[in-house]
Amino acid sequence: MGIRRVYVIGTCDTKQAELAFACDRIWAAGAAAVLVDVSTRGLSGAADVSAAEIAACHPDGADAVLGSDDRGLAVTRMAEALTHWLLSRDDIGAVLGLGGSGNTALVTQAMRALPVGVPKLMVSTVASGQVAQYVGATDLGMVHSVTDVAGLNAISRRVIGNAAHAAAGMAQNTIPDAAGDLPGVGVTMFGVTTTCVDHLRKELAGRLDPYVFHATGTGGASMEKLAESGFVAGLLDVTATEIADHVVGGVMPCSSDRYGVVARTGLPWVGSVGAVDMVNFAGRETVPDRFAGRQLLVHNPQITLMRTTPAENVQIARFLTERLNRCDGPVTLFLPLGGVSAVDAPGMPFHDPAADDALFTTIRDTFKSGANRRLIELPQHINDPAFAAAMAAELFRILP
């Protein structure tokens, strides 16, 4: 690869001065800047890469972006076009976006498609509020603009200049790999499956480096983003509680694309159904009225757990098997017949054999075994050392 460039992205029809200033600071810091225009109206010819050039990367062509009178639709399509354009580049040192809420949504959508590790900074008027929808599961940095991105002044020059210098520095100073790094493996964990993961870490010691993700909705997504970016050799997807929240309506849901990366990449996957006995809510008072009468467990003042029913476990099982059945790479699903979490065991509050049986029976009925796709049932509880040892042994077997 030749020179690594900093791509400065914004709407030149409204933010030309601010974008040009950022480019000037990047050049002054010793890096190469490229100004990219994503205007959807009042196009400017002052950018290094015009809005028309970006719009032409939309699957339906430039007219689908620039020919629409619906500004919301045009912005959505420009974001899609920018995503295609950025993914075609092989010289990205960093990406720097500037703008308000509209441009933040546009540029960060494209940023999220880039691999983890590619520097991404967004200077935005909305960066001091709720930014989960902009950051997603990536390593995207949000910088609050403090004043509006609406002209250069003593404040905006400092904020934009600092962000530009940061982007230039990241583009010019890549992070070297450590010589002794072991291959990484993604592992999902929840409080009630921690014992299983602790046993797995011992089994992997000296052979694989476990990257543990808390299965809180963003945890599973972050792990899969790393997988898609090529940072892991395989996945030990122990904990599936995010499915329960997605299906039932908890506060830590996965997206409908959970496990999609396994199908797209063919990455070796060994997983289980950890913590699907629970749906997660915040404080006890936040549990919706429609769940009155359900079995609840107050984990702490901020977290309340609700036991899943047999019917909900059927839905959870189908969500999981429908996605795993699309995978052509090596996939092995383990069922812990002795219980799926620390509170799902004889004498524990969420012990419910009928609910677990609905889960296991539906998985048996819907999982499509094949040369690369295996279903293994073990009598142990998920936190039993023997269960973790079996999962680790299977991962070592299927790793290339």
Short mmCIF file of C-alpha atoms in Angstrom, two decimals:
data_model
loop_
_atom_site.label_atom_id
_atom_site.label_comp_id
_atom_site.label_asym_id
_atom_site.label_seq_id
_atom_site.Cartn_x
_atom_site.Cartn_y
_atom_site.Cartn_z
CA MET A 1 0.00 0.00 0.00
CA GLY A 2 1.21 3.52 -0.81
CA ILE A 3 0.43 6.67 1.08
CA ARG A 4 -2.33 6.46 3.70
CA ARG A 5 -4.79 9.32 3.30
CA VAL A 6 -7.18 11.03 5.68
CA TYR A 7 -10.61 11.27 4.06
CA VAL A 8 -12.46 14.35 5.31
CA ILE A 9 -16.17 13.94 4.61
CA GLY A 10 -19.03 16.42 4.77
CA THR A 11 -21.46 18.55 2.81
CA CYS A 12 -19.53 21.18 0.88
CA ASP A 13 -22.69 23.13 0.07
CA THR A 14 -23.02 24.09 3.76
CA LYS A 15 -19.72 23.22 5.48
CA GLN A 16 -17.06 24.13 2.89
CA ALA A 17 -15.01 26.42 5.16
CA GLU A 18 -14.94 23.99 8.09
CA LEU A 19 -14.02 21.01 5.89
CA ALA A 20 -11.29 22.96 4.11
CA PHE A 21 -9.87 24.07 7.46
CA ALA A 22 -9.70 20.45 8.64
CA CYS A 23 -7.87 19.49 5.43
CA ASP A 24 -5.40 22.36 5.91
CA ARG A 25 -4.62 21.21 9.45
CA ILE A 26 -4.11 17.62 8.28
CA TRP A 27 -1.66 18.73 5.58
CA ALA A 28 0.12 20.93 8.13
CA ALA A 29 0.48 17.90 10.40
CA GLY A 30 2.26 16.01 7.64
CA ALA A 31 -0.54 13.77 6.39
CA ALA A 32 -2.40 13.73 3.07
CA ALA A 33 -5.99 14.98 3.15
CA VAL A 34 -8.76 14.24 0.64
CA LEU A 35 -11.97 16.28 0.82
CA VAL A 36 -15.07 14.25 -0.02
CA ASP A 37 -18.39 15.98 -0.74
CA VAL A 38 -21.62 14.20 0.19
CA SER A 39 -24.01 17.08 -0.53
CA THR A 40 -27.38 16.04 -1.87
CA ARG A 41 -28.35 19.51 -3.16
CA GLY A 42 -26.61 22.75 -4.12
CA LEU A 43 -23.53 20.80 -5.19
CA SER A 44 -20.13 22.42 -4.86
CA GLY A 45 -17.16 21.83 -7.15
CA ALA A 46 -14.58 22.55 -4.44
CA ALA A 47 -14.02 18.98 -3.22
CA ASP A 48 -11.32 16.51 -4.26
CA VAL A 49 -14.06 13.90 -4.67
CA SER A 50 -17.39 15.30 -5.86
CA ALA A 51 -20.81 14.36 -4.62
CA ALA A 52 -21.61 13.11 -8.11
CA GLU A 53 -18.68 10.70 -7.97
CA ILE A 54 -19.86 9.35 -4.62
CA ALA A 55 -23.49 9.15 -5.76
CA ALA A 56 -22.44 7.12 -8.80
CA CYS A 57 -21.44 4.30 -6.43
CA HIS A 58 -25.06 3.74 -5.39
CA PRO A 59 -26.34 0.41 -6.78
CA ASP A 60 -29.13 2.29 -8.61
CA GLY A 61 -26.81 4.98 -9.98
CA ALA A 62 -26.25 8.67 -9.26
CA ASP A 63 -29.76 9.74 -10.23
CA ALA A 64 -31.19 7.66 -7.40
CA VAL A 65 -29.25 9.90 -4.99
CA LEU A 66 -29.14 13.32 -6.61
CA GLY A 67 -32.41 13.18 -8.50
CA SER A 68 -34.68 12.81 -5.48
CA ASP A 69 -36.74 15.72 -4.14
CA ASP A 70 -37.10 13.86 -0.84
CA ARG A 71 -34.11 15.04 1.19
CA GLY A 72 -34.43 12.24 3.75
CA LEU A 73 -34.40 9.64 1.00
CA ALA A 74 -31.49 11.36 -0.74
CA VAL A 75 -29.43 11.35 2.47
CA THR A 76 -30.20 7.67 3.03
CA ARG A 77 -29.09 6.81 -0.49
CA MET A 78 -26.00 8.99 -0.26
CA ALA A 79 -25.02 7.06 2.88
CA GLU A 80 -25.35 3.81 0.95
CA ALA A 81 -23.28 5.23 -1.91
CA LEU A 82 -20.59 6.50 0.46
CA THR A 83 -20.40 3.08 2.08
CA HIS A 84 -19.75 1.42 -1.26
CA TRP A 85 -17.16 4.06 -2.16
CA LEU A 86 -15.24 3.85 1.13
CA LEU A 87 -15.15 0.06 1.03
CA SER A 88 -13.55 0.26 -2.43
CA ARG A 89 -10.59 2.31 -1.13
CA ASP A 90 -7.29 0.66 -0.25
CA ASP A 91 -5.48 3.77 1.02
CA ILE A 92 -7.53 4.81 4.06
CA GLY A 93 -5.36 6.06 6.89
CA ALA A 94 -8.28 7.63 8.75
CA VAL A 95 -11.77 8.99 8.13
CA LEU A 96 -12.89 12.32 9.62
CA GLY A 97 -16.48 13.53 9.39
CA LEU A 98 -17.89 16.95 10.30
CA GLY A 99 -21.51 17.98 10.59
CA GLY A 100 -24.86 18.11 12.33
CA SER A 101 -27.37 15.35 12.91
CA GLY A 102 -28.04 14.61 9.23
CA ASN A 103 -24.41 14.40 8.15
CA THR A 104 -23.56 12.48 11.33
CA ALA A 105 -26.09 9.80 10.41
CA LEU A 106 -24.84 9.74 6.82
CA VAL A 107 -21.10 9.55 7.46
CA THR A 108 -21.18 7.23 10.48
CA GLN A 109 -23.23 4.68 8.55
CA ALA A 110 -20.34 4.37 6.11
CA MET A 111 -17.77 4.43 8.92
CA ARG A 112 -19.45 1.50 10.66
CA ALA A 113 -18.93 -0.63 7.56
CA LEU A 114 -15.15 -0.21 7.79
CA PRO A 115 -13.10 -2.81 9.67
CA VAL A 116 -12.30 -2.37 13.34
CA GLY A 117 -8.90 -0.73 13.61
CA VAL A 118 -9.38 1.76 10.79
CA PRO A 119 -9.36 5.18 12.54
CA LYS A 120 -12.77 6.87 12.45
CA LEU A 121 -13.62 10.24 14.01
CA MET A 122 -16.88 12.18 13.77
CA VAL A 123 -17.04 15.82 14.91
CA SER A 124 -20.74 16.29 15.55
CA THR A 125 -23.28 18.53 17.22
CA VAL A 126 -25.01 15.45 18.66
CA ALA A 127 -21.93 13.77 20.15
CA SER A 128 -22.78 14.73 23.75
CA GLY A 129 -26.06 12.82 23.75
CA GLN A 130 -27.10 9.24 23.04
CA VAL A 131 -24.66 8.05 20.35
CA ALA A 132 -25.25 4.28 20.28
CA GLN A 133 -27.04 4.50 16.93
CA TYR A 134 -24.04 6.25 15.39
CA VAL A 135 -21.25 4.18 16.94
CA GLY A 136 -22.85 0.73 16.80
CA ALA A 137 -20.39 -2.09 17.44
CA THR A 138 -17.37 -0.28 16.01
CA ASP A 139 -14.38 1.70 17.30
CA LEU A 140 -15.81 4.96 16.02
CA GLY A 141 -14.87 8.07 18.01
CA MET A 142 -17.39 10.89 18.51
CA VAL A 143 -16.13 14.43 19.19
CA HIS A 144 -18.63 16.99 20.45
CA SER A 145 -18.37 20.13 18.33
CA VAL A 146 -19.46 22.31 21.32
CA THR A 147 -20.64 25.09 18.99
CA ASP A 148 -22.60 24.28 15.87
CA VAL A 149 -20.63 23.31 12.79
CA ALA A 150 -21.75 26.54 11.16
CA GLY A 151 -18.76 28.72 10.46
CA LEU A 152 -15.24 29.03 11.85
CA ASN A 153 -14.66 30.82 15.13
CA ALA A 154 -12.28 30.65 18.07
CA ILE A 155 -14.04 27.54 19.43
CA SER A 156 -14.74 25.60 16.24
CA ARG A 157 -11.19 26.09 14.95
CA ARG A 158 -9.79 24.47 18.07
CA VAL A 159 -12.25 21.58 18.14
CA ILE A 160 -12.01 20.82 14.42
CA GLY A 161 -8.25 21.39 14.43
CA ASN A 162 -7.72 18.98 17.32
CA ALA A 163 -9.79 16.33 15.56
CA ALA A 164 -7.88 16.88 12.32
CA HIS A 165 -4.54 16.53 14.12
CA ALA A 166 -5.76 13.36 15.82
CA ALA A 167 -6.81 11.86 12.47
CA ALA A 168 -3.48 12.83 10.90
CA GLY A 169 -1.59 11.26 13.78
CA MET A 170 -3.51 7.99 13.56
CA ALA A 171 -3.04 7.82 9.80
CA GLN A 172 0.73 8.23 10.13
CA ASN A 173 1.26 5.96 13.12
CA THR A 174 -0.12 2.46 12.66
CA ILE A 175 -0.16 -0.04 15.52
CA PRO A 176 2.31 -2.93 15.01
CA ASP A 177 1.31 -6.48 15.85
CA ALA A 178 3.07 -8.00 18.84
CA ALA A 179 5.36 -10.89 17.88
CA GLY A 180 3.99 -13.14 20.61
CA ASP A 181 0.28 -12.65 19.97
CA LEU A 182 -1.75 -15.85 19.98
CA PRO A 183 -4.64 -16.29 17.55
CA GLY A 184 -7.75 -14.71 19.05
CA VAL A 185 -11.12 -16.31 19.68
CA GLY A 186 -14.32 -14.44 20.52
CA VAL A 187 -16.20 -15.61 23.62
CA THR A 188 -19.61 -14.40 24.86
CA MET A 189 -20.29 -14.27 28.59
CA PHE A 190 -22.96 -13.18 31.03
CA GLY A 191 -22.81 -13.16 34.83
CA VAL A 192 -24.64 -16.48 34.97
CA THR A 193 -22.25 -18.14 32.47
CA THR A 194 -19.04 -16.66 33.90
CA THR A 195 -18.00 -19.98 35.45
CA CYS A 196 -18.21 -21.70 32.06
CA VAL A 197 -16.09 -18.97 30.45
CA ASP A 198 -13.54 -19.12 33.27
CA HIS A 199 -13.15 -22.87 32.62
CA LEU A 200 -12.84 -22.19 28.88
CA ARG A 201 -10.09 -19.64 29.44
CA LYS A 202 -8.10 -22.29 31.29
CA GLU A 203 -8.65 -24.77 28.47
CA LEU A 204 -7.45 -22.24 25.87
CA ALA A 205 -4.43 -21.02 27.83
CA GLY A 206 -1.24 -20.98 25.80
CA ARG A 207 -2.98 -21.86 22.54
CA LEU A 208 -5.63 -19.21 21.88
CA ASP A 209 -6.20 -15.71 23.24
CA PRO A 210 -9.85 -15.37 24.41
CA TYR A 211 -11.53 -12.00 23.76
CA VAL A 212 -14.49 -12.00 26.14
CA PHE A 213 -17.62 -9.99 25.32
CA HIS A 214 -20.43 -9.23 27.77
CA ALA A 215 -23.65 -10.35 26.07
CA THR A 216 -25.53 -7.09 26.58
CA GLY A 217 -26.75 -6.52 23.04
CA THR A 218 -23.70 -4.57 21.93
CA GLY A 219 -21.39 -7.33 23.17
CA GLY A 220 -22.47 -9.92 20.63
CA ALA A 221 -22.49 -7.31 17.89
CA SER A 222 -18.99 -6.13 18.81
CA MET A 223 -17.69 -9.68 18.73
CA GLU A 224 -19.19 -10.27 15.31
CA LYS A 225 -17.77 -6.98 14.03
CA LEU A 226 -14.30 -8.16 15.09
CA ALA A 227 -14.96 -11.46 13.37
CA GLU A 228 -15.98 -9.69 10.17
CA SER A 229 -12.84 -7.53 10.42
CA GLY A 230 -10.63 -10.64 10.53
CA PHE A 231 -9.43 -10.29 14.13
CA VAL A 232 -10.43 -13.74 15.39
CA ALA A 233 -9.72 -17.29 14.29
CA GLY A 234 -12.99 -18.64 15.64
CA LEU A 235 -15.89 -18.07 18.02
CA LEU A 236 -16.89 -19.68 21.32
CA ASP A 237 -20.39 -18.24 21.44
CA VAL A 238 -21.38 -19.58 24.85
CA THR A 239 -24.10 -17.08 25.74
CA ALA A 240 -27.28 -16.44 23.76
CA THR A 241 -29.32 -14.32 26.17
CA GLU A 242 -29.48 -11.49 23.61
CA ILE A 243 -31.84 -13.68 21.57
CA ALA A 244 -34.27 -13.84 24.49
CA ASP A 245 -34.32 -10.06 24.74
CA HIS A 246 -34.80 -9.75 20.96
CA VAL A 247 -37.68 -12.24 20.89
CA VAL A 248 -39.48 -11.20 24.07
CA GLY A 249 -38.66 -7.50 24.33
CA GLY A 250 -35.86 -7.02 26.84
CA VAL A 251 -33.36 -4.20 27.06
CA MET A 252 -30.28 -6.09 25.79
CA PRO A 253 -31.43 -7.48 22.43
CA CYS A 254 -29.35 -8.67 19.53
CA SER A 255 -30.29 -7.62 16.02
CA SER A 256 -31.96 -9.88 13.49
CA ASP A 257 -28.51 -10.31 11.91
CA ARG A 258 -27.06 -12.10 14.97
CA TYR A 259 -25.00 -15.09 13.72
CA GLY A 260 -25.11 -13.65 10.20
CA VAL A 261 -21.35 -13.10 10.20
CA VAL A 262 -20.85 -16.82 10.80
CA ALA A 263 -22.75 -17.59 7.61
CA ARG A 264 -20.98 -14.86 5.62
CA THR A 265 -17.44 -15.70 6.69
CA GLY A 266 -17.49 -19.44 7.30
CA LEU A 267 -15.59 -18.78 10.53
CA PRO A 268 -15.33 -21.81 12.86
CA TRP A 269 -18.13 -21.50 15.43
CA VAL A 270 -18.76 -23.45 18.61
CA GLY A 271 -21.67 -22.20 20.67
CA SER A 272 -24.36 -22.91 23.20
CA VAL A 273 -27.60 -21.53 24.64
CA GLY A 274 -26.27 -19.86 27.76
CA ALA A 275 -28.67 -17.63 29.71
CA VAL A 276 -31.67 -17.98 27.40
CA ASP A 277 -33.65 -18.65 30.57
CA MET A 278 -33.83 -14.91 31.18
CA VAL A 279 -35.04 -11.66 29.65
CA ASN A 280 -33.30 -8.53 30.93
CA PHE A 281 -34.90 -5.31 32.14
CA ALA A 282 -33.64 -2.34 34.13
CA GLY A 283 -35.03 -1.65 37.62
CA ARG A 284 -38.04 -3.63 38.84
CA GLU A 285 -40.33 -0.70 38.03
CA THR A 286 -39.36 -0.85 34.34
CA VAL A 287 -40.80 -4.31 33.71
CA PRO A 288 -43.75 -3.76 31.33
CA ASP A 289 -47.25 -4.23 32.72
CA ARG A 290 -47.94 -6.99 30.18
CA PHE A 291 -45.54 -9.19 32.17
CA ALA A 292 -47.45 -8.86 35.43
CA GLY A 293 -47.47 -12.21 37.19
CA ARG A 294 -44.28 -13.46 35.53
CA GLN A 295 -41.41 -14.93 37.54
CA LEU A 296 -38.90 -12.15 38.23
CA LEU A 297 -35.49 -12.08 39.86
CA VAL A 298 -34.08 -8.72 40.99
CA HIS A 299 -30.38 -9.07 40.23
CA ASN A 300 -29.58 -5.59 41.57
CA PRO A 301 -31.40 -2.22 41.69
CA GLN A 302 -30.58 -1.65 38.01
CA ILE A 303 -31.18 -5.14 36.59
CA THR A 304 -34.29 -7.32 36.78
CA LEU A 305 -34.45 -10.76 35.15
CA MET A 306 -37.62 -12.49 33.92
CA ARG A 307 -37.79 -16.26 33.40
CA THR A 308 -38.58 -17.28 29.82
CA THR A 309 -41.60 -19.52 29.24
CA PRO A 310 -41.76 -22.74 27.20
CA ALA A 311 -43.43 -20.85 24.33
CA GLU A 312 -40.71 -18.20 24.35
CA ASN A 313 -38.03 -20.88 24.37
CA VAL A 314 -39.55 -22.35 21.21
CA GLN A 315 -39.13 -18.94 19.55
CA ILE A 316 -35.59 -18.59 20.86
CA ALA A 317 -34.66 -22.01 19.53
CA ARG A 318 -36.07 -21.28 16.09
CA PHE A 319 -34.26 -17.93 15.89
CA LEU A 320 -30.99 -19.71 16.60
CA THR A 321 -31.39 -22.72 14.32
CA GLU A 322 -32.73 -20.73 11.38
CA ARG A 323 -29.48 -18.76 11.35
CA LEU A 324 -27.09 -21.61 12.06
CA ASN A 325 -28.72 -23.68 9.31
CA ARG A 326 -27.52 -21.04 6.80
CA CYS A 327 -23.87 -21.65 7.74
CA ASP A 328 -21.67 -23.71 5.43
CA GLY A 329 -18.54 -23.38 7.56
CA PRO A 330 -17.82 -25.56 10.61
CA VAL A 331 -20.56 -25.04 13.20
CA THR A 332 -21.15 -27.02 16.40
CA LEU A 333 -23.98 -26.28 18.81
CA PHE A 334 -23.78 -27.70 22.35
CA LEU A 335 -26.84 -28.27 24.53
CA PRO A 336 -26.26 -28.35 28.32
CA LEU A 337 -29.11 -30.59 29.42
CA GLY A 338 -28.35 -29.92 33.10
CA GLY A 339 -29.24 -26.22 32.83
CA VAL A 340 -28.43 -23.12 30.78
CA SER A 341 -27.38 -20.67 33.51
CA ALA A 342 -26.29 -20.39 37.12
CA VAL A 343 -29.90 -19.78 38.20
CA ASP A 344 -31.28 -22.61 36.05
CA ALA A 345 -30.39 -25.63 38.17
CA PRO A 346 -32.27 -27.70 40.77
CA GLY A 347 -33.04 -25.51 43.77
CA MET A 348 -32.32 -22.28 41.88
CA PRO A 349 -35.03 -19.67 41.11
CA PHE A 350 -35.16 -20.15 37.33
CA HIS A 351 -35.05 -23.94 37.31
CA ASP A 352 -37.85 -24.87 34.89
CA PRO A 353 -37.51 -28.29 33.21
CA ALA A 354 -40.54 -27.65 30.99
CA ALA A 355 -39.06 -24.46 29.57
CA ASP A 356 -35.67 -26.08 29.01
CA ASP A 357 -37.30 -29.11 27.39
CA ALA A 358 -39.17 -26.82 24.97
CA LEU A 359 -35.85 -25.22 24.04
CA PHE A 360 -33.96 -28.48 23.56
CA THR A 361 -36.79 -30.29 21.73
CA THR A 362 -37.29 -27.44 19.27
CA ILE A 363 -33.56 -27.28 18.55
CA ARG A 364 -33.47 -31.05 17.94
CA ASP A 365 -36.42 -30.76 15.56
CA THR A 366 -35.17 -27.74 13.57
CA PHE A 367 -31.36 -27.94 13.55
CA LYS A 368 -30.08 -29.37 10.25
CA SER A 369 -27.02 -31.49 10.91
CA GLY A 370 -24.50 -32.01 8.13
CA ALA A 371 -20.86 -32.62 7.35
CA ASN A 372 -19.88 -29.27 8.85
CA ARG A 373 -22.84 -28.73 11.16
CA ARG A 374 -23.09 -30.72 14.41
CA LEU A 375 -25.45 -30.81 17.38
CA ILE A 376 -23.94 -32.22 20.58
CA GLU A 377 -26.03 -32.84 23.70
CA LEU A 378 -24.29 -33.27 27.05
CA PRO A 379 -25.87 -34.12 30.41
CA GLN A 380 -23.87 -31.49 32.30
CA HIS A 381 -24.90 -28.03 33.43
CA ILE A 382 -23.42 -25.22 31.31
CA ASN A 383 -21.07 -24.21 34.14
CA ASP A 384 -19.71 -27.72 34.64
CA PRO A 385 -15.96 -27.95 33.88
CA ALA A 386 -16.57 -30.98 31.64
CA PHE A 387 -18.97 -28.99 29.47
CA ALA A 388 -16.37 -26.25 28.91
CA ALA A 389 -13.69 -28.86 28.19
CA ALA A 390 -15.88 -30.43 25.52
CA MET A 391 -16.55 -27.07 23.85
CA ALA A 392 -12.86 -26.19 23.83
CA ALA A 393 -11.89 -29.59 22.41
CA GLU A 394 -14.44 -29.16 19.62
CA LEU A 395 -13.09 -25.72 18.75
CA PHE A 396 -9.55 -27.10 18.52
CA ARG A 397 -10.88 -29.88 16.28
CA ILE A 398 -12.53 -27.57 13.75
CA LEU A 399 -9.96 -24.79 13.68
CA PRO A 400 -7.92 -24.86 10.47
#
